[in-house]
C-alpha cells in the first residue's frame, strides 16, 4: 500500500487523471472526504503547502507538489520525477516602467516566499529588507510597503491588473513527484514501479 498526498484543487485533479490513465480505473473522492482508498493506493487531500510536510514525516510515502513550494520549504525529501504540469514561475515584479536597480540601498521586497527571496538576493550579494506577507502580495508596491515583490506568476494577469510587470525570473516551477526517504528504502519496488508507470504516461 502506498499513501500519496495530493494538493487540493487543480493539481490533485491533473494527478488523479494521470493515475486513472496508468491504472485504468477511476479515482474519485466522495464529497468533502479527504481520504480515498482504492486498490493498493491511499490518496490524501491536503493543502499545497502541507504536501511535503506529510511526506517528510512519512504520513504519506509519496506526494505531488510544485517545485516552487519544495524550494521554499527545503524539507529533506526525494525528488522522484518532474510531472511537467502546473507550470509557473517565481518572479520579481515592480510597478510598470520601473527598473531593477541592485545598487539602491536597502531594497524592500514583499513576498510569501521568504527563503527563495533571501537566497536569490544573497546570490547577488545584495542586501534586501524582506517583508513577509501571506497573500495579495501585488498590493505591496502600490501602497509603498515595498519596492518590489517576489511572487508566483502563472498567467501574469494578477500583476497586469495591478499595474505591475515582471522584471526578473528567479525560478521555473512544475509539479514534482516526491518520496519520503524511509519509504523509498523500504518500499522501493512499489515506488519504482509507480515511477516507471507514471514516467511512461507523461
Ligand atoms: C498566486 C500568486 C498570484 C497569482 C498569480 O497566488 O500569489 O497572486 O497566483 O497568478 P496569475 O499570474 O495567473 O495571475 P495563488 O493563486 O497561488 O494563491 P495563494 O495566495 O494561495 O498562493
Short mmCIF file of N, CA and C in Angstrom, two decimals, residues 23-184:
data_model
loop_
_atom_site.label_atom_id
_atom_site.label_comp_id
_atom_site.label_asym_id
_atom_site.label_seq_id
_atom_site.Cartn_x
_atom_site.Cartn_y
_atom_site.Cartn_z
N UNK A 23 -3.63 3.32 -14.35
CA UNK A 23 -4.20 2.13 -13.71
C UNK A 23 -5.56 1.75 -14.29
N UNK A 24 -5.99 2.51 -15.30
CA UNK A 24 -7.25 2.24 -16.00
C UNK A 24 -8.42 2.02 -15.05
N UNK A 25 -8.51 2.89 -14.05
CA UNK A 25 -9.68 2.90 -13.17
C UNK A 25 -9.91 4.32 -12.68
N UNK A 26 -11.11 4.56 -12.14
CA UNK A 26 -11.47 5.90 -11.67
C UNK A 26 -11.05 6.09 -10.23
N UNK A 27 -10.48 7.24 -9.94
CA UNK A 27 -10.17 7.62 -8.55
C UNK A 27 -10.96 8.88 -8.23
N UNK A 28 -12.08 8.72 -7.51
CA UNK A 28 -12.94 9.88 -7.25
C UNK A 28 -13.18 10.03 -5.75
N UNK A 29 -12.85 11.20 -5.23
CA UNK A 29 -13.11 11.49 -3.82
C UNK A 29 -14.60 11.72 -3.61
N UNK A 30 -15.19 11.10 -2.57
CA UNK A 30 -16.57 11.42 -2.22
C UNK A 30 -16.60 12.84 -1.68
N UNK A 31 -17.76 13.44 -1.73
CA UNK A 31 -17.96 14.82 -1.30
C UNK A 31 -17.28 15.13 0.04
N UNK A 32 -16.36 16.08 0.03
CA UNK A 32 -15.71 16.59 1.25
C UNK A 32 -14.79 15.59 1.94
N UNK A 33 -14.70 14.36 1.43
CA UNK A 33 -13.80 13.38 2.06
C UNK A 33 -12.35 13.73 1.73
N UNK A 34 -11.46 13.46 2.67
CA UNK A 34 -10.05 13.81 2.49
C UNK A 34 -9.17 12.59 2.27
N UNK A 35 -9.78 11.41 2.39
CA UNK A 35 -9.02 10.17 2.14
C UNK A 35 -9.79 9.35 1.12
N UNK A 36 -9.05 8.81 0.15
CA UNK A 36 -9.64 7.91 -0.84
C UNK A 36 -8.78 6.66 -0.89
N UNK A 37 -9.38 5.51 -0.55
CA UNK A 37 -8.63 4.25 -0.64
C UNK A 37 -9.12 3.48 -1.85
N UNK A 38 -8.16 3.04 -2.66
CA UNK A 38 -8.54 2.30 -3.85
C UNK A 38 -7.39 1.37 -4.23
N UNK A 39 -7.67 0.09 -4.22
CA UNK A 39 -6.63 -0.89 -4.56
C UNK A 39 -5.42 -0.74 -3.65
N UNK A 40 -4.26 -0.60 -4.26
CA UNK A 40 -3.02 -0.50 -3.48
C UNK A 40 -2.69 0.92 -3.08
N UNK A 41 -3.63 1.85 -3.28
CA UNK A 41 -3.32 3.26 -3.02
C UNK A 41 -4.26 3.89 -2.01
N UNK A 42 -3.67 4.77 -1.22
CA UNK A 42 -4.48 5.62 -0.36
C UNK A 42 -4.09 7.06 -0.71
N UNK A 43 -5.04 7.84 -1.18
CA UNK A 43 -4.78 9.24 -1.52
C UNK A 43 -5.25 10.15 -0.39
N UNK A 44 -4.44 11.14 -0.09
CA UNK A 44 -4.81 12.14 0.92
C UNK A 44 -4.93 13.49 0.23
N UNK A 45 -5.98 14.24 0.55
CA UNK A 45 -6.12 15.60 0.01
C UNK A 45 -5.64 16.58 1.07
N UNK A 46 -4.58 17.31 0.77
CA UNK A 46 -4.03 18.25 1.75
C UNK A 46 -3.79 19.61 1.09
N UNK A 47 -3.49 20.61 1.89
CA UNK A 47 -3.13 21.91 1.33
C UNK A 47 -1.80 21.80 0.60
N UNK A 48 -1.65 22.56 -0.47
CA UNK A 48 -0.43 22.56 -1.26
C UNK A 48 0.83 22.69 -0.39
N UNK A 49 0.78 23.65 0.54
CA UNK A 49 1.96 23.91 1.39
C UNK A 49 2.19 22.80 2.41
N UNK A 50 1.26 21.86 2.54
CA UNK A 50 1.40 20.79 3.53
C UNK A 50 1.87 19.46 2.93
N UNK A 51 1.90 19.36 1.61
CA UNK A 51 2.23 18.08 0.97
C UNK A 51 3.59 17.56 1.43
N UNK A 52 4.62 18.40 1.33
CA UNK A 52 5.97 17.95 1.68
C UNK A 52 6.08 17.63 3.17
N UNK A 53 5.27 18.29 4.00
CA UNK A 53 5.27 18.01 5.43
C UNK A 53 4.76 16.59 5.70
N UNK A 54 3.65 16.23 5.03
CA UNK A 54 3.13 14.87 5.18
C UNK A 54 4.16 13.84 4.73
N UNK A 55 4.84 14.14 3.64
CA UNK A 55 5.82 13.20 3.10
C UNK A 55 7.06 13.15 3.99
N UNK A 56 7.53 14.31 4.42
CA UNK A 56 8.74 14.36 5.26
C UNK A 56 8.55 13.55 6.55
N UNK A 57 7.34 13.64 7.14
CA UNK A 57 7.07 12.92 8.39
C UNK A 57 6.54 11.51 8.14
N UNK A 58 6.52 11.10 6.91
CA UNK A 58 6.09 9.75 6.49
C UNK A 58 4.63 9.43 6.80
N UNK A 59 3.80 10.47 6.92
CA UNK A 59 2.36 10.24 6.97
C UNK A 59 1.88 9.90 5.56
N UNK A 60 2.67 10.28 4.57
CA UNK A 60 2.47 9.84 3.19
C UNK A 60 3.82 9.36 2.66
N UNK A 61 3.78 8.33 1.79
CA UNK A 61 5.04 7.84 1.20
C UNK A 61 5.47 8.72 0.05
N UNK A 62 4.46 9.21 -0.68
CA UNK A 62 4.68 9.92 -1.93
C UNK A 62 3.85 11.20 -1.87
N UNK A 63 4.26 12.19 -2.62
CA UNK A 63 3.46 13.41 -2.71
C UNK A 63 3.64 14.05 -4.07
N UNK A 64 2.73 14.94 -4.38
CA UNK A 64 2.84 15.71 -5.62
C UNK A 64 2.77 17.18 -5.24
N UNK A 65 3.80 17.93 -5.62
CA UNK A 65 3.88 19.32 -5.15
C UNK A 65 4.70 20.15 -6.13
N UNK A 66 4.42 21.44 -6.17
CA UNK A 66 5.15 22.34 -7.07
C UNK A 66 6.58 22.54 -6.60
N UNK A 67 7.49 22.67 -7.57
CA UNK A 67 8.90 22.89 -7.26
C UNK A 67 9.09 24.18 -6.46
N UNK A 68 8.28 25.19 -6.74
CA UNK A 68 8.38 26.46 -6.00
C UNK A 68 8.18 26.24 -4.50
N UNK A 69 7.16 25.45 -4.16
CA UNK A 69 6.87 25.16 -2.75
C UNK A 69 7.99 24.32 -2.13
N UNK A 70 8.47 23.33 -2.90
CA UNK A 70 9.57 22.48 -2.41
C UNK A 70 10.81 23.31 -2.10
N UNK A 71 11.16 24.19 -3.03
CA UNK A 71 12.36 25.02 -2.85
C UNK A 71 12.19 25.94 -1.65
N UNK A 72 10.99 26.48 -1.50
CA UNK A 72 10.75 27.40 -0.40
C UNK A 72 10.86 26.69 0.95
N UNK A 73 10.34 25.45 1.01
CA UNK A 73 10.29 24.75 2.30
C UNK A 73 11.59 24.05 2.64
N UNK A 74 12.31 23.59 1.63
CA UNK A 74 13.61 22.98 1.86
C UNK A 74 13.58 21.72 2.72
N UNK A 75 12.47 20.99 2.73
CA UNK A 75 12.41 19.76 3.53
C UNK A 75 13.17 18.64 2.81
N UNK A 76 13.73 17.74 3.61
CA UNK A 76 14.59 16.69 3.06
C UNK A 76 13.75 15.52 2.55
N UNK A 77 13.33 15.60 1.30
CA UNK A 77 12.56 14.52 0.66
C UNK A 77 13.23 14.20 -0.68
N UNK A 78 12.88 13.04 -1.23
CA UNK A 78 13.47 12.65 -2.52
C UNK A 78 12.61 13.21 -3.66
N UNK A 79 13.25 13.88 -4.59
CA UNK A 79 12.54 14.36 -5.79
C UNK A 79 12.61 13.27 -6.84
N UNK A 80 11.48 12.58 -7.05
CA UNK A 80 11.49 11.41 -7.92
C UNK A 80 11.36 11.78 -9.39
N UNK A 81 10.43 12.69 -9.68
CA UNK A 81 10.07 12.87 -11.09
C UNK A 81 9.40 14.22 -11.33
N UNK A 82 9.79 14.86 -12.42
CA UNK A 82 9.13 16.10 -12.86
C UNK A 82 7.89 15.70 -13.68
N UNK A 83 6.71 16.05 -13.18
CA UNK A 83 5.48 15.65 -13.89
C UNK A 83 5.16 16.59 -15.06
N UNK A 84 5.94 17.64 -15.18
CA UNK A 84 5.84 18.57 -16.33
C UNK A 84 4.43 19.16 -16.48
N UNK A 85 3.79 19.39 -15.31
CA UNK A 85 2.48 20.05 -15.31
C UNK A 85 2.55 21.22 -14.36
N UNK A 86 1.50 22.00 -14.31
CA UNK A 86 1.39 23.07 -13.32
C UNK A 86 2.49 24.10 -13.45
N UNK A 87 2.81 24.45 -14.71
CA UNK A 87 3.92 25.38 -14.93
C UNK A 87 3.63 26.77 -14.34
N UNK A 88 4.58 27.29 -13.60
CA UNK A 88 4.52 28.69 -13.16
C UNK A 88 5.95 29.16 -12.91
N UNK A 89 6.09 30.45 -12.68
CA UNK A 89 7.41 31.00 -12.39
C UNK A 89 7.35 31.72 -11.04
N UNK A 90 8.49 31.83 -10.41
CA UNK A 90 8.63 32.74 -9.28
C UNK A 90 9.44 33.91 -9.81
N UNK A 91 8.85 35.09 -9.77
CA UNK A 91 9.45 36.23 -10.44
C UNK A 91 9.46 37.46 -9.55
N UNK A 92 10.32 38.40 -9.93
CA UNK A 92 10.32 39.71 -9.28
C UNK A 92 9.41 40.63 -10.08
N UNK A 93 8.48 41.30 -9.39
CA UNK A 93 7.59 42.25 -10.06
C UNK A 93 7.77 43.65 -9.49
N UNK A 94 7.70 44.62 -10.40
CA UNK A 94 7.75 46.02 -9.97
C UNK A 94 6.67 46.80 -10.70
N UNK A 95 6.44 48.04 -10.25
CA UNK A 95 5.46 48.86 -10.96
C UNK A 95 5.93 49.07 -12.39
N UNK A 96 4.99 49.01 -13.33
CA UNK A 96 5.33 49.09 -14.76
C UNK A 96 6.22 50.30 -15.02
N UNK A 97 7.30 50.05 -15.75
CA UNK A 97 8.22 51.13 -16.10
C UNK A 97 9.42 51.24 -15.17
N UNK A 98 9.28 50.70 -13.94
CA UNK A 98 10.42 50.77 -13.01
C UNK A 98 11.48 49.72 -13.35
N UNK A 99 12.73 50.08 -13.02
CA UNK A 99 13.83 49.15 -13.34
C UNK A 99 14.43 48.59 -12.05
N UNK A 100 14.86 47.34 -12.15
CA UNK A 100 15.52 46.70 -11.01
C UNK A 100 16.92 47.29 -10.87
N UNK A 101 17.19 47.91 -9.74
CA UNK A 101 18.49 48.54 -9.53
C UNK A 101 19.10 48.00 -8.24
N UNK A 102 20.03 47.04 -8.40
CA UNK A 102 20.62 46.39 -7.23
C UNK A 102 21.52 47.32 -6.43
N UNK A 103 21.87 48.48 -7.00
CA UNK A 103 22.79 49.36 -6.28
C UNK A 103 22.05 50.25 -5.27
N UNK A 104 20.72 50.23 -5.36
CA UNK A 104 19.95 51.02 -4.39
C UNK A 104 20.12 50.45 -2.98
N UNK A 105 20.32 51.29 -1.97
CA UNK A 105 20.48 50.75 -0.62
C UNK A 105 19.15 50.23 -0.07
N UNK A 106 19.20 49.12 0.64
CA UNK A 106 18.05 48.54 1.34
C UNK A 106 16.79 48.43 0.48
N UNK A 107 16.85 47.55 -0.48
CA UNK A 107 15.65 47.28 -1.27
C UNK A 107 14.62 46.59 -0.39
N UNK A 108 13.38 47.05 -0.49
CA UNK A 108 12.31 46.42 0.28
C UNK A 108 11.53 45.46 -0.63
N UNK A 109 11.47 44.22 -0.21
CA UNK A 109 10.87 43.18 -1.06
C UNK A 109 9.76 42.48 -0.28
N UNK A 110 8.55 42.54 -0.80
CA UNK A 110 7.43 41.84 -0.15
C UNK A 110 7.22 40.49 -0.82
N UNK A 111 6.97 39.46 -0.02
CA UNK A 111 6.80 38.11 -0.58
C UNK A 111 6.21 37.17 0.45
N UNK A 112 5.60 36.07 -0.06
CA UNK A 112 5.27 34.98 0.87
C UNK A 112 6.38 33.92 0.81
N UNK A 113 7.32 34.07 -0.14
CA UNK A 113 8.38 33.07 -0.31
C UNK A 113 9.71 33.63 0.19
N UNK A 114 9.83 33.74 1.50
CA UNK A 114 10.98 34.45 2.07
C UNK A 114 12.31 33.70 1.85
N UNK A 115 12.28 32.39 1.83
CA UNK A 115 13.55 31.66 1.68
C UNK A 115 14.10 31.76 0.27
N UNK A 116 13.23 31.58 -0.71
CA UNK A 116 13.66 31.75 -2.11
C UNK A 116 14.17 33.17 -2.31
N UNK A 117 13.45 34.14 -1.76
CA UNK A 117 13.83 35.55 -1.91
C UNK A 117 15.18 35.82 -1.25
N UNK A 118 15.34 35.31 -0.03
CA UNK A 118 16.60 35.56 0.69
C UNK A 118 17.77 34.97 -0.08
N UNK A 119 17.64 33.73 -0.57
CA UNK A 119 18.81 33.16 -1.24
C UNK A 119 19.05 33.81 -2.60
N UNK A 120 17.98 34.28 -3.25
CA UNK A 120 18.21 34.97 -4.52
C UNK A 120 19.02 36.26 -4.30
N UNK A 121 18.61 37.08 -3.35
CA UNK A 121 19.31 38.35 -3.13
C UNK A 121 20.71 38.10 -2.57
N UNK A 122 20.85 37.05 -1.76
CA UNK A 122 22.19 36.71 -1.25
C UNK A 122 23.11 36.32 -2.41
N UNK A 123 22.56 35.59 -3.38
CA UNK A 123 23.38 35.16 -4.53
C UNK A 123 23.84 36.34 -5.36
N UNK A 124 23.11 37.46 -5.27
CA UNK A 124 23.50 38.68 -5.99
C UNK A 124 24.32 39.60 -5.08
N UNK A 125 24.58 39.13 -3.86
CA UNK A 125 25.30 39.93 -2.85
C UNK A 125 24.62 41.29 -2.64
N UNK A 126 23.28 41.25 -2.62
CA UNK A 126 22.50 42.48 -2.41
C UNK A 126 21.78 42.36 -1.07
N UNK A 127 21.83 43.42 -0.29
CA UNK A 127 21.09 43.36 0.97
C UNK A 127 19.65 43.80 0.72
N UNK A 128 18.73 43.00 1.16
CA UNK A 128 17.32 43.31 0.93
C UNK A 128 16.57 43.19 2.25
N UNK A 129 15.61 44.07 2.42
CA UNK A 129 14.74 44.02 3.58
C UNK A 129 13.51 43.22 3.15
N UNK A 130 13.40 41.98 3.63
CA UNK A 130 12.33 41.09 3.15
C UNK A 130 11.13 41.18 4.08
N UNK A 131 10.00 41.51 3.49
CA UNK A 131 8.76 41.69 4.27
C UNK A 131 7.83 40.52 3.97
N UNK A 132 7.55 39.74 4.99
CA UNK A 132 6.72 38.53 4.80
C UNK A 132 5.23 38.89 4.75
N UNK A 133 4.58 38.47 3.68
CA UNK A 133 3.12 38.62 3.59
C UNK A 133 2.52 37.23 3.34
N UNK A 134 1.21 37.11 3.54
CA UNK A 134 0.55 35.82 3.36
C UNK A 134 -0.31 35.75 2.11
N UNK A 135 -0.55 36.88 1.47
CA UNK A 135 -1.34 36.90 0.25
C UNK A 135 -1.49 38.31 -0.26
N UNK A 136 -2.19 38.47 -1.39
CA UNK A 136 -2.37 39.78 -2.02
C UNK A 136 -1.04 40.54 -2.11
N UNK A 137 -0.01 39.82 -2.47
CA UNK A 137 1.35 40.38 -2.48
C UNK A 137 1.43 41.59 -3.42
N UNK A 138 0.66 41.52 -4.52
CA UNK A 138 0.73 42.56 -5.56
C UNK A 138 0.38 43.95 -5.03
N UNK A 139 -0.30 43.99 -3.89
CA UNK A 139 -0.70 45.27 -3.31
C UNK A 139 0.50 46.06 -2.77
N UNK A 140 1.50 45.35 -2.28
CA UNK A 140 2.58 45.98 -1.50
C UNK A 140 3.28 47.15 -2.22
N UNK A 141 3.67 46.99 -3.50
CA UNK A 141 4.36 48.12 -4.15
C UNK A 141 3.42 49.28 -4.46
N UNK A 142 2.14 49.01 -4.49
CA UNK A 142 1.17 50.06 -4.86
C UNK A 142 0.92 51.03 -3.71
N UNK A 143 1.21 50.60 -2.49
CA UNK A 143 0.95 51.45 -1.33
C UNK A 143 2.23 51.78 -0.56
N UNK A 144 3.37 51.50 -1.20
CA UNK A 144 4.65 51.89 -0.61
C UNK A 144 5.16 50.97 0.48
N UNK A 145 4.54 49.78 0.60
CA UNK A 145 5.06 48.83 1.59
C UNK A 145 6.39 48.24 1.12
N UNK A 146 6.55 48.11 -0.20
CA UNK A 146 7.78 47.51 -0.73
C UNK A 146 8.12 48.12 -2.09
N UNK A 147 9.41 48.01 -2.48
CA UNK A 147 9.84 48.47 -3.81
C UNK A 147 9.48 47.45 -4.88
N UNK A 148 9.40 46.20 -4.45
CA UNK A 148 9.14 45.12 -5.42
C UNK A 148 8.56 43.92 -4.69
N UNK A 149 8.07 42.95 -5.48
CA UNK A 149 7.57 41.71 -4.88
C UNK A 149 8.29 40.52 -5.50
N UNK A 150 8.32 39.44 -4.78
CA UNK A 150 8.70 38.15 -5.35
C UNK A 150 7.46 37.28 -5.20
N UNK A 151 6.92 36.81 -6.34
CA UNK A 151 5.67 36.08 -6.26
C UNK A 151 5.54 35.06 -7.39
N UNK A 152 4.55 34.20 -7.22
CA UNK A 152 4.24 33.21 -8.23
C UNK A 152 3.49 33.87 -9.39
N UNK A 153 3.94 33.60 -10.60
CA UNK A 153 3.27 34.12 -11.79
C UNK A 153 2.85 32.93 -12.65
N UNK A 154 1.53 32.88 -12.93
CA UNK A 154 1.06 31.81 -13.81
C UNK A 154 0.71 32.41 -15.17
N UNK A 155 -0.39 33.11 -15.23
CA UNK A 155 -0.78 33.76 -16.49
C UNK A 155 -0.21 35.18 -16.58
N UNK A 156 0.14 35.75 -15.46
CA UNK A 156 0.61 37.15 -15.42
C UNK A 156 -0.53 38.14 -15.23
N UNK A 157 -1.77 37.61 -15.17
CA UNK A 157 -2.93 38.50 -15.11
C UNK A 157 -2.99 39.33 -13.83
N UNK A 158 -2.64 38.71 -12.71
CA UNK A 158 -2.74 39.43 -11.43
C UNK A 158 -1.78 40.61 -11.40
N UNK A 159 -0.56 40.42 -11.84
CA UNK A 159 0.39 41.54 -11.89
C UNK A 159 -0.12 42.61 -12.83
N UNK A 160 -0.55 42.19 -14.02
CA UNK A 160 -1.00 43.15 -15.03
C UNK A 160 -2.16 43.99 -14.51
N UNK A 161 -3.13 43.33 -13.90
CA UNK A 161 -4.31 44.02 -13.38
C UNK A 161 -3.96 45.05 -12.32
N UNK A 162 -2.79 44.86 -11.70
CA UNK A 162 -2.38 45.76 -10.64
C UNK A 162 -1.23 46.67 -11.06
N UNK A 163 -1.03 46.78 -12.37
CA UNK A 163 -0.03 47.72 -12.88
C UNK A 163 1.40 47.32 -12.58
N UNK A 164 1.63 46.03 -12.40
CA UNK A 164 2.99 45.54 -12.16
C UNK A 164 3.48 44.77 -13.37
N UNK A 165 4.81 44.66 -13.50
CA UNK A 165 5.34 43.75 -14.52
C UNK A 165 6.56 43.01 -14.01
N UNK A 166 6.80 41.87 -14.62
CA UNK A 166 7.94 41.04 -14.24
C UNK A 166 9.22 41.71 -14.72
N UNK A 167 10.19 41.86 -13.80
CA UNK A 167 11.48 42.43 -14.21
C UNK A 167 12.58 41.37 -14.19
N UNK A 168 12.30 40.24 -13.55
CA UNK A 168 13.32 39.18 -13.47
C UNK A 168 12.64 37.88 -13.05
N UNK A 169 13.06 36.78 -13.68
CA UNK A 169 12.56 35.47 -13.24
C UNK A 169 13.58 34.81 -12.32
N UNK A 170 13.10 34.23 -11.24
CA UNK A 170 14.01 33.58 -10.28
C UNK A 170 14.01 32.07 -10.46
N UNK A 171 12.81 31.52 -10.72
CA UNK A 171 12.68 30.05 -10.72
C UNK A 171 11.53 29.65 -11.64
N UNK A 172 11.74 28.57 -12.40
CA UNK A 172 10.64 27.99 -13.17
C UNK A 172 10.17 26.76 -12.42
N UNK A 173 8.86 26.62 -12.28
CA UNK A 173 8.34 25.54 -11.46
C UNK A 173 7.34 24.67 -12.21
N UNK A 174 7.41 23.37 -11.95
CA UNK A 174 6.38 22.43 -12.40
C UNK A 174 6.12 21.48 -11.22
N UNK A 175 5.04 20.72 -11.31
CA UNK A 175 4.77 19.80 -10.20
C UNK A 175 5.74 18.62 -10.24
N UNK A 176 6.13 18.18 -9.06
CA UNK A 176 7.08 17.07 -8.92
C UNK A 176 6.50 15.97 -8.04
N UNK A 177 6.88 14.75 -8.38
CA UNK A 177 6.58 13.61 -7.53
C UNK A 177 7.72 13.49 -6.52
N UNK A 178 7.37 13.48 -5.22
CA UNK A 178 8.40 13.36 -4.19
C UNK A 178 8.15 12.12 -3.33
N UNK A 179 9.18 11.68 -2.65
CA UNK A 179 9.04 10.49 -1.80
C UNK A 179 9.73 10.70 -0.46
N UNK A 180 9.20 10.05 0.55
CA UNK A 180 9.86 10.00 1.85
C UNK A 180 11.09 9.08 1.75
N UNK A 181 12.18 9.47 2.42
CA UNK A 181 13.43 8.71 2.30
C UNK A 181 13.32 7.28 2.83
N UNK A 182 12.65 7.12 3.99
CA UNK A 182 12.48 5.77 4.55
C UNK A 182 11.59 4.93 3.66
N UNK A 183 10.50 5.54 3.20
CA UNK A 183 9.58 4.81 2.32
C UNK A 183 10.32 4.35 1.07
N UNK A 184 11.17 5.21 0.57
CA UNK A 184 11.91 4.88 -0.66
C UNK A 184 12.81 3.67 -0.40
#
